[in-house]
Short mmCIF file of N, CA and C in Angstrom, two decimals:
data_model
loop_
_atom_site.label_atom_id
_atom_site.label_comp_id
_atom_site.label_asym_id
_atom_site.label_seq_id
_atom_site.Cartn_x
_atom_site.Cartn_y
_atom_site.Cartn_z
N UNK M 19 -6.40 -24.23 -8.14
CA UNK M 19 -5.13 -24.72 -7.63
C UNK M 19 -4.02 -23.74 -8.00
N UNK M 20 -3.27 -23.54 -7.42
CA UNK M 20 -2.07 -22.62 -6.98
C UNK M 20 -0.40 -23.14 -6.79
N UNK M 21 0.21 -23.41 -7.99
CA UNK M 21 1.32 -23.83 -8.19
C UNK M 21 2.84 -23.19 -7.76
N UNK M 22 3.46 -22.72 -7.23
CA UNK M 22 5.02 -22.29 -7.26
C UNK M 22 5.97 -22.96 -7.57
N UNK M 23 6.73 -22.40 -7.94
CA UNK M 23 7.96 -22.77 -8.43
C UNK M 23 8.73 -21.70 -8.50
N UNK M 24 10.37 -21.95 -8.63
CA UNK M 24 11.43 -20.73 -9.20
C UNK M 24 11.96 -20.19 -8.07
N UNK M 25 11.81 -20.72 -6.74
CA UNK M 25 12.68 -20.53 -5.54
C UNK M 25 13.73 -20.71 -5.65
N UNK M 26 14.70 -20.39 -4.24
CA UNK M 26 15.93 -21.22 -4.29
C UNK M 26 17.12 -20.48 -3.27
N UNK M 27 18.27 -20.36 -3.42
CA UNK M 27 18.91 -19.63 -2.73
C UNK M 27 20.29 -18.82 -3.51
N UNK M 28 20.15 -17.73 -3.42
CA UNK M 28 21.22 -16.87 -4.13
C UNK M 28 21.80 -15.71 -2.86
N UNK M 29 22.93 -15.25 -3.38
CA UNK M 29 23.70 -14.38 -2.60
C UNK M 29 23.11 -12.77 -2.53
N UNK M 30 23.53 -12.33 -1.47
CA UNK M 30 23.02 -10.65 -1.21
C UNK M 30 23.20 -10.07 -2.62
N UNK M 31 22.24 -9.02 -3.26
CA UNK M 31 22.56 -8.58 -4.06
C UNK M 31 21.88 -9.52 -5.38
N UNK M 32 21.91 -10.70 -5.78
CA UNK M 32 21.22 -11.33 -6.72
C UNK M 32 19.96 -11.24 -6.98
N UNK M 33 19.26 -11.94 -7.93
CA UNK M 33 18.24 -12.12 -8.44
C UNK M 33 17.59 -13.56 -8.51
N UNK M 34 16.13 -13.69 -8.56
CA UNK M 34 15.34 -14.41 -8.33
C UNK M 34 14.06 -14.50 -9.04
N UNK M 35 13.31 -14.95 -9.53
CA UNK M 35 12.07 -15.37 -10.37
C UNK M 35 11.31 -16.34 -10.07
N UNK M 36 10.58 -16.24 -8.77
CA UNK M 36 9.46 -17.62 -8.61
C UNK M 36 7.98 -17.05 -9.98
N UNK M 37 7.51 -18.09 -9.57
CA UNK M 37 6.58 -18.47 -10.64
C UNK M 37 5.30 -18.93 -10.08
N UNK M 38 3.99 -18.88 -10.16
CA UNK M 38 2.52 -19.26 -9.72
C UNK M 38 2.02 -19.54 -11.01
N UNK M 39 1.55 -21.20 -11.22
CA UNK M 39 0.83 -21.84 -12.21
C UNK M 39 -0.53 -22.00 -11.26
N UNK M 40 -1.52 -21.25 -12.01
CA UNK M 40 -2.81 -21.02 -11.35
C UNK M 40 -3.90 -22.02 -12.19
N UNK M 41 -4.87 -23.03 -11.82
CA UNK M 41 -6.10 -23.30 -13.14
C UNK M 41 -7.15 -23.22 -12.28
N UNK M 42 -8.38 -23.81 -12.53
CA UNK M 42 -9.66 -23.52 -12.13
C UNK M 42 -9.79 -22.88 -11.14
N UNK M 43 -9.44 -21.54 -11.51
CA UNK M 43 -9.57 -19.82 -11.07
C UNK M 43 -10.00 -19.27 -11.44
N UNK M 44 -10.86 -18.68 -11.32
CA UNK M 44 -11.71 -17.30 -12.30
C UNK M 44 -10.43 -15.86 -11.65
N UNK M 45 -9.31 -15.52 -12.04
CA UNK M 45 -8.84 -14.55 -11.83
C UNK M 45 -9.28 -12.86 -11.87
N UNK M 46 -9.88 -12.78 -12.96
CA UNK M 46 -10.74 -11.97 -13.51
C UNK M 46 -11.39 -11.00 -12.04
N UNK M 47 -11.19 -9.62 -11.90
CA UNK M 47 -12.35 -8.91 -10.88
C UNK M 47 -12.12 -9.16 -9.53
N UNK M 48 -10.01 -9.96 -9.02
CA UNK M 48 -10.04 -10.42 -8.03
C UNK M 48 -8.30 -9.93 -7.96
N UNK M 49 -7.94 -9.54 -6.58
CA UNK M 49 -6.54 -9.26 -6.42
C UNK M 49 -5.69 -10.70 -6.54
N UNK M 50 -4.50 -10.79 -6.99
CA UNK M 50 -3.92 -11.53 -6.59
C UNK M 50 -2.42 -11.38 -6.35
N UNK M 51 -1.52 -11.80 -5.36
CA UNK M 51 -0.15 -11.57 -4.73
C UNK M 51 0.34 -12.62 -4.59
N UNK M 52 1.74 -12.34 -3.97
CA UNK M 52 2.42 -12.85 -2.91
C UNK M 52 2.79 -12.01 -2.17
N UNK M 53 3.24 -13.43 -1.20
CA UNK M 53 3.26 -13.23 0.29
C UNK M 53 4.46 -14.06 1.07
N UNK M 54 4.89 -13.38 1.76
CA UNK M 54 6.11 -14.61 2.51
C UNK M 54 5.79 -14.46 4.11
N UNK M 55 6.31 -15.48 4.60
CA UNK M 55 6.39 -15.45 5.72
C UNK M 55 7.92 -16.39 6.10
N UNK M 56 8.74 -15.23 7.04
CA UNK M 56 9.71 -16.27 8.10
C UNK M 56 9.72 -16.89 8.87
N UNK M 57 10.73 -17.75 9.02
CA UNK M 57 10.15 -18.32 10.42
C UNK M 57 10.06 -17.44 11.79
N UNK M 58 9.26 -18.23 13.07
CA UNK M 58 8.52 -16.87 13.89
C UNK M 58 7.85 -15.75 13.46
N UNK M 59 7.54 -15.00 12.07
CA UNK M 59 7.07 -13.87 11.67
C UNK M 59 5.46 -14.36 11.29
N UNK M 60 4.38 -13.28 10.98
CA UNK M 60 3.41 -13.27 10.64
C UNK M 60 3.89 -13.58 8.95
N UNK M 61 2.77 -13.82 8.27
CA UNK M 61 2.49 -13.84 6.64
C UNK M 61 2.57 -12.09 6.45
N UNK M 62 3.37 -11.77 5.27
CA UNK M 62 3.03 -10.32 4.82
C UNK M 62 2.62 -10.31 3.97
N UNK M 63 2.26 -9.48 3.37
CA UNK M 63 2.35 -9.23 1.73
C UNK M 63 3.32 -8.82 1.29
N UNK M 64 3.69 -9.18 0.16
CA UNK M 64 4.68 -8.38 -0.39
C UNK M 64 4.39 -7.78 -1.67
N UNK M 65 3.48 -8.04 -2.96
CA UNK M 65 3.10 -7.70 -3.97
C UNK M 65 1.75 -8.51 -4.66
N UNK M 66 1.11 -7.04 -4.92
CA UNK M 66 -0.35 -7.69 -5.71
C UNK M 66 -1.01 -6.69 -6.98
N UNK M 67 -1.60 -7.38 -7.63
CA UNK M 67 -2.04 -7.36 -8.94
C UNK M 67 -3.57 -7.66 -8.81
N UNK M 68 -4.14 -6.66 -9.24
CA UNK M 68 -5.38 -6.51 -9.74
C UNK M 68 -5.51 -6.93 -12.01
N UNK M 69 -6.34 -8.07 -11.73
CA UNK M 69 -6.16 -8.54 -13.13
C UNK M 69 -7.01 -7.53 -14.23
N UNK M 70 -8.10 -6.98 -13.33
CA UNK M 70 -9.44 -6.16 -14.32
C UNK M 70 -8.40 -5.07 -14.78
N UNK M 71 -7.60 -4.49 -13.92
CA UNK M 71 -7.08 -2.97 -14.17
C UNK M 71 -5.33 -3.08 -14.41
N UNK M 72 -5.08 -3.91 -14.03
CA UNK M 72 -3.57 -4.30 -13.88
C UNK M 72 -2.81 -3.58 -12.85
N UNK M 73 -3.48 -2.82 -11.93
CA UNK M 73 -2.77 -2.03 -11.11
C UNK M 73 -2.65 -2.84 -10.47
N UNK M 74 -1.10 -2.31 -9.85
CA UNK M 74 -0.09 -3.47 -9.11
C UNK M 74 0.16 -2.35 -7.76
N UNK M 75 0.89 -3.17 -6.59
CA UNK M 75 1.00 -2.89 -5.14
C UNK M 75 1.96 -3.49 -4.42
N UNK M 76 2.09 -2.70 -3.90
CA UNK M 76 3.91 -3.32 -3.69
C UNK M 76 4.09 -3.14 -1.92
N UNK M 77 4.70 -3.76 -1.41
CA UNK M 77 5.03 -3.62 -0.29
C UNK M 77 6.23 -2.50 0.22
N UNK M 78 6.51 -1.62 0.90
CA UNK M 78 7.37 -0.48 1.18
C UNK M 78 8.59 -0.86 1.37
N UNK M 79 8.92 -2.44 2.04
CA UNK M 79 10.24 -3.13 2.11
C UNK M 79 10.52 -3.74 0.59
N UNK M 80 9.69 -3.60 -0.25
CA UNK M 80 10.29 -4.34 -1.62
C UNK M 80 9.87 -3.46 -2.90
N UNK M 81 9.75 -2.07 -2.87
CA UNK M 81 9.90 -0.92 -3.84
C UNK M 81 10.53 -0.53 -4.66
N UNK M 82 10.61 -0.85 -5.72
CA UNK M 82 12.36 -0.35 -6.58
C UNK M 82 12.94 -1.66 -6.96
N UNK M 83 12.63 -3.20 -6.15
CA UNK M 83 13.22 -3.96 -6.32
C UNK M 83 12.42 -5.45 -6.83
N UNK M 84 11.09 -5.59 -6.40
CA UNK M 84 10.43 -6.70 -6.86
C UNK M 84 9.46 -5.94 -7.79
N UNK M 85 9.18 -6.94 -8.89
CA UNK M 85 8.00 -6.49 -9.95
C UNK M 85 7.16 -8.16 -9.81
N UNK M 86 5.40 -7.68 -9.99
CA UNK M 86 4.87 -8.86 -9.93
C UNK M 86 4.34 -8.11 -11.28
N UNK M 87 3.93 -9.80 -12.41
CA UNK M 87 3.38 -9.46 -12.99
C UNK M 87 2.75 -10.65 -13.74
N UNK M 88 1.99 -10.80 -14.90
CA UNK M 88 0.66 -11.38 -15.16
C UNK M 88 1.33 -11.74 -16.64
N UNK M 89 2.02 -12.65 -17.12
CA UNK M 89 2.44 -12.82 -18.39
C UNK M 89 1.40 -13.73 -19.38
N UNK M 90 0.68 -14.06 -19.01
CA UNK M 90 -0.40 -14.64 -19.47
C UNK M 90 -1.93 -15.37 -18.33
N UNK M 91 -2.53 -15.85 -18.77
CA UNK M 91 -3.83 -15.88 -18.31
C UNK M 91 -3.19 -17.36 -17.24
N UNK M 92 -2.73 -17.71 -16.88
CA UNK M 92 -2.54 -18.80 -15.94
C UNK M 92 -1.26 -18.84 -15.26
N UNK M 93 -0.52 -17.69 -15.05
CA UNK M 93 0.92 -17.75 -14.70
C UNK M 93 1.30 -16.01 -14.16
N UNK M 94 1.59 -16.12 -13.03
CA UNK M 94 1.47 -15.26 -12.25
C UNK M 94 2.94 -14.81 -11.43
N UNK M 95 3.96 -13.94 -11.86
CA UNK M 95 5.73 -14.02 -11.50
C UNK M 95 5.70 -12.72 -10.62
N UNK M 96 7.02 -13.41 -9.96
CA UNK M 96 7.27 -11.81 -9.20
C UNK M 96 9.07 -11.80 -9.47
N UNK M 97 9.68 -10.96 -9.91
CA UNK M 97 10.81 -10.20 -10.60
C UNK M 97 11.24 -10.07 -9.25
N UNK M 98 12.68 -10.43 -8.30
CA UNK M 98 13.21 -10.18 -7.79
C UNK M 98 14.84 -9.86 -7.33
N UNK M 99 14.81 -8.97 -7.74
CA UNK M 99 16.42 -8.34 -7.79
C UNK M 99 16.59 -7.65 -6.52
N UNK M 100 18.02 -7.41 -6.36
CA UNK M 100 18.48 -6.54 -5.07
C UNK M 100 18.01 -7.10 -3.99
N UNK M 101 18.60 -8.42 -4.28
CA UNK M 101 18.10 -9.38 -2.94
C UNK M 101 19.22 -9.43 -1.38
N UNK M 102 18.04 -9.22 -0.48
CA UNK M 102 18.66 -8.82 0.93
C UNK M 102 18.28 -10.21 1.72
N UNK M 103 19.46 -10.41 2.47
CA UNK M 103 18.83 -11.59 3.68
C UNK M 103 17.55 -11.60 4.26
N UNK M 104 17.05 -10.17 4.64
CA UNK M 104 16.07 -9.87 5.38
C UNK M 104 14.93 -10.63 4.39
N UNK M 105 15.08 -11.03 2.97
CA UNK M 105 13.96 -11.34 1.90
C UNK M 105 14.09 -12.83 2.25
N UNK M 106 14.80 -13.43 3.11
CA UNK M 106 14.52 -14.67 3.28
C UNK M 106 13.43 -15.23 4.03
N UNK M 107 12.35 -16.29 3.33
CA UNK M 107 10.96 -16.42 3.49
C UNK M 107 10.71 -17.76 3.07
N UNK M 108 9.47 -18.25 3.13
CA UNK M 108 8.70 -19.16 2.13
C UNK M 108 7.53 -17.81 1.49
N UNK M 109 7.92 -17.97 0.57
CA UNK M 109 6.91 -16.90 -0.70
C UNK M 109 5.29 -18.21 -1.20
N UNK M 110 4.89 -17.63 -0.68
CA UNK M 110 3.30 -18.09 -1.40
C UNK M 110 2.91 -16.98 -2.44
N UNK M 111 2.08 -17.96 -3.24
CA UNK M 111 1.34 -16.93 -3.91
C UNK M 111 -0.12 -17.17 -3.77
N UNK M 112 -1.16 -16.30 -3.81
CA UNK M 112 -2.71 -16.27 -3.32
C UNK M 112 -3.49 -15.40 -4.18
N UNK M 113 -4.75 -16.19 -4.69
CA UNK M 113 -5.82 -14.90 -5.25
C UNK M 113 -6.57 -15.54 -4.62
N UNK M 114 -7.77 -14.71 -5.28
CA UNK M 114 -9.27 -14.43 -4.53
C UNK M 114 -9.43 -13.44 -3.79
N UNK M 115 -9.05 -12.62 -3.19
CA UNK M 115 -8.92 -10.90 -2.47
C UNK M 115 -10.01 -10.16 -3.21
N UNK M 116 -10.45 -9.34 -2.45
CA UNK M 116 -11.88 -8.28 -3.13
C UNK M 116 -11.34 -7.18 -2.98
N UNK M 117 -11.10 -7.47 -1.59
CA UNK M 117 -10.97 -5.50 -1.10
C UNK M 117 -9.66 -4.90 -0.80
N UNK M 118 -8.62 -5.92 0.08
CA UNK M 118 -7.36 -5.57 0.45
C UNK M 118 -5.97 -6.43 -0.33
N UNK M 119 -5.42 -5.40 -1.24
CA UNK M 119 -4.56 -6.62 -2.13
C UNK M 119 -3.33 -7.09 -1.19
N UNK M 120 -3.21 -6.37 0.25
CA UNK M 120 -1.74 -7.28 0.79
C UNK M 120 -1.91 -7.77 1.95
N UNK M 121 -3.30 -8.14 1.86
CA UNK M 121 -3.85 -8.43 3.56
C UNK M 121 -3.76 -9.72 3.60
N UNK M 122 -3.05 -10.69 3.76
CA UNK M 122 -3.16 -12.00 3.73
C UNK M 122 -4.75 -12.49 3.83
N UNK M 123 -5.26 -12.31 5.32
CA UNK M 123 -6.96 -12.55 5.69
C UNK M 123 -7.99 -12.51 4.23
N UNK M 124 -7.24 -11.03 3.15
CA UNK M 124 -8.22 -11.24 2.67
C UNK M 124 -8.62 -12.27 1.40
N UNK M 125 -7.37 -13.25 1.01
CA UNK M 125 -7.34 -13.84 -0.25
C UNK M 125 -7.79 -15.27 0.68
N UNK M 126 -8.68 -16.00 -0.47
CA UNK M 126 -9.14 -17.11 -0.24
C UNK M 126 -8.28 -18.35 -0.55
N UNK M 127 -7.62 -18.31 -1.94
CA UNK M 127 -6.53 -19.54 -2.69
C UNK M 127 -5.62 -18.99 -2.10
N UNK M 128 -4.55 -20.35 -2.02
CA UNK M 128 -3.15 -20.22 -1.20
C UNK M 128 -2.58 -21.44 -1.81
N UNK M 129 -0.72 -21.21 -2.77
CA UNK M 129 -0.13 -22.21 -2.98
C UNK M 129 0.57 -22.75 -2.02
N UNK M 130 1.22 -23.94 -2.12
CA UNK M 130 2.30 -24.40 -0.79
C UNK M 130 3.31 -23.71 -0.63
N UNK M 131 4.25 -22.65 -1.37
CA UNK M 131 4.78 -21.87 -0.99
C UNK M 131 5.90 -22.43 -1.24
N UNK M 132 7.47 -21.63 -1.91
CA UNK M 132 8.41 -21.71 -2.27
C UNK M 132 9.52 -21.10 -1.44
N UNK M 133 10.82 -21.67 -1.18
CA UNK M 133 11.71 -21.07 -0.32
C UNK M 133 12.89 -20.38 -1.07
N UNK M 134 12.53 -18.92 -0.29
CA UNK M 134 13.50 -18.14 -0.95
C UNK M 134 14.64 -17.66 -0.05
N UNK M 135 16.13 -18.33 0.10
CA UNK M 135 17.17 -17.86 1.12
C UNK M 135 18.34 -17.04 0.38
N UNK M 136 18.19 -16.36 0.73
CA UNK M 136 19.44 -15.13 0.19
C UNK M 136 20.76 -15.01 1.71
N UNK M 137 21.75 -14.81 1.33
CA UNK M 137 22.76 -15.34 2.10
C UNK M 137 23.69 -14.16 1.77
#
């Protein structure tokens, strides 16, 4: 199961901290991200984390400005500063991925997803 929290709505330029409470997950040997989607738009990726190696992946629209990261074994954040309208979404977060960490298709778990509106 796949928890969010830490949405919400802040002004151009602010900051943001959602949150993924993950349990009976084997994380371990498996990508895991988020992802948003707008309304009318496809799901993207926006940032993922490999737990074996910790190498992280970032999307080219959110470089310099979002950090995802792994603060302990069940809790899964993504750091968002230098927030642009265009970042307005519902943010999911998803593991289970093998091969592609920002391919939506490829992660199996999916939370209900948190709304993030920047204004």
């Amino acid at each position: 199961q796949l928890v969010e929290s830490g949405g919400g709505s802040v002004q151009a330029g602010g900051s943001l901290r959602p949150s993924c409470a993950f349990s009976g997950y084997t994380y371990m040997s498996y990508f895991m991200g988020w992802f948003r989607q707008a309304p009318g738009q496809e799901r993207e990726g926006v940032a993922a984390l490999y737990s074996g190696s910790g190498s992280r992946y970032y999307a080219d629209s959110v470089k310099g400005r979002f950090t995802i990261s792994q603060d302990n074994a069940n809790k899964l954040d993504l750091q968002m500063n230098s927030l642009k309208p265009e970042d307005t979404a519902v943010y999911y977060c998803a593991g289970g991925a093998s091969r592609l960490p920002l391919r939506p298709s490829d992660y199996k778990y999916w939370g209900q997803g948190t709304q993030v509106t920047v204004s």
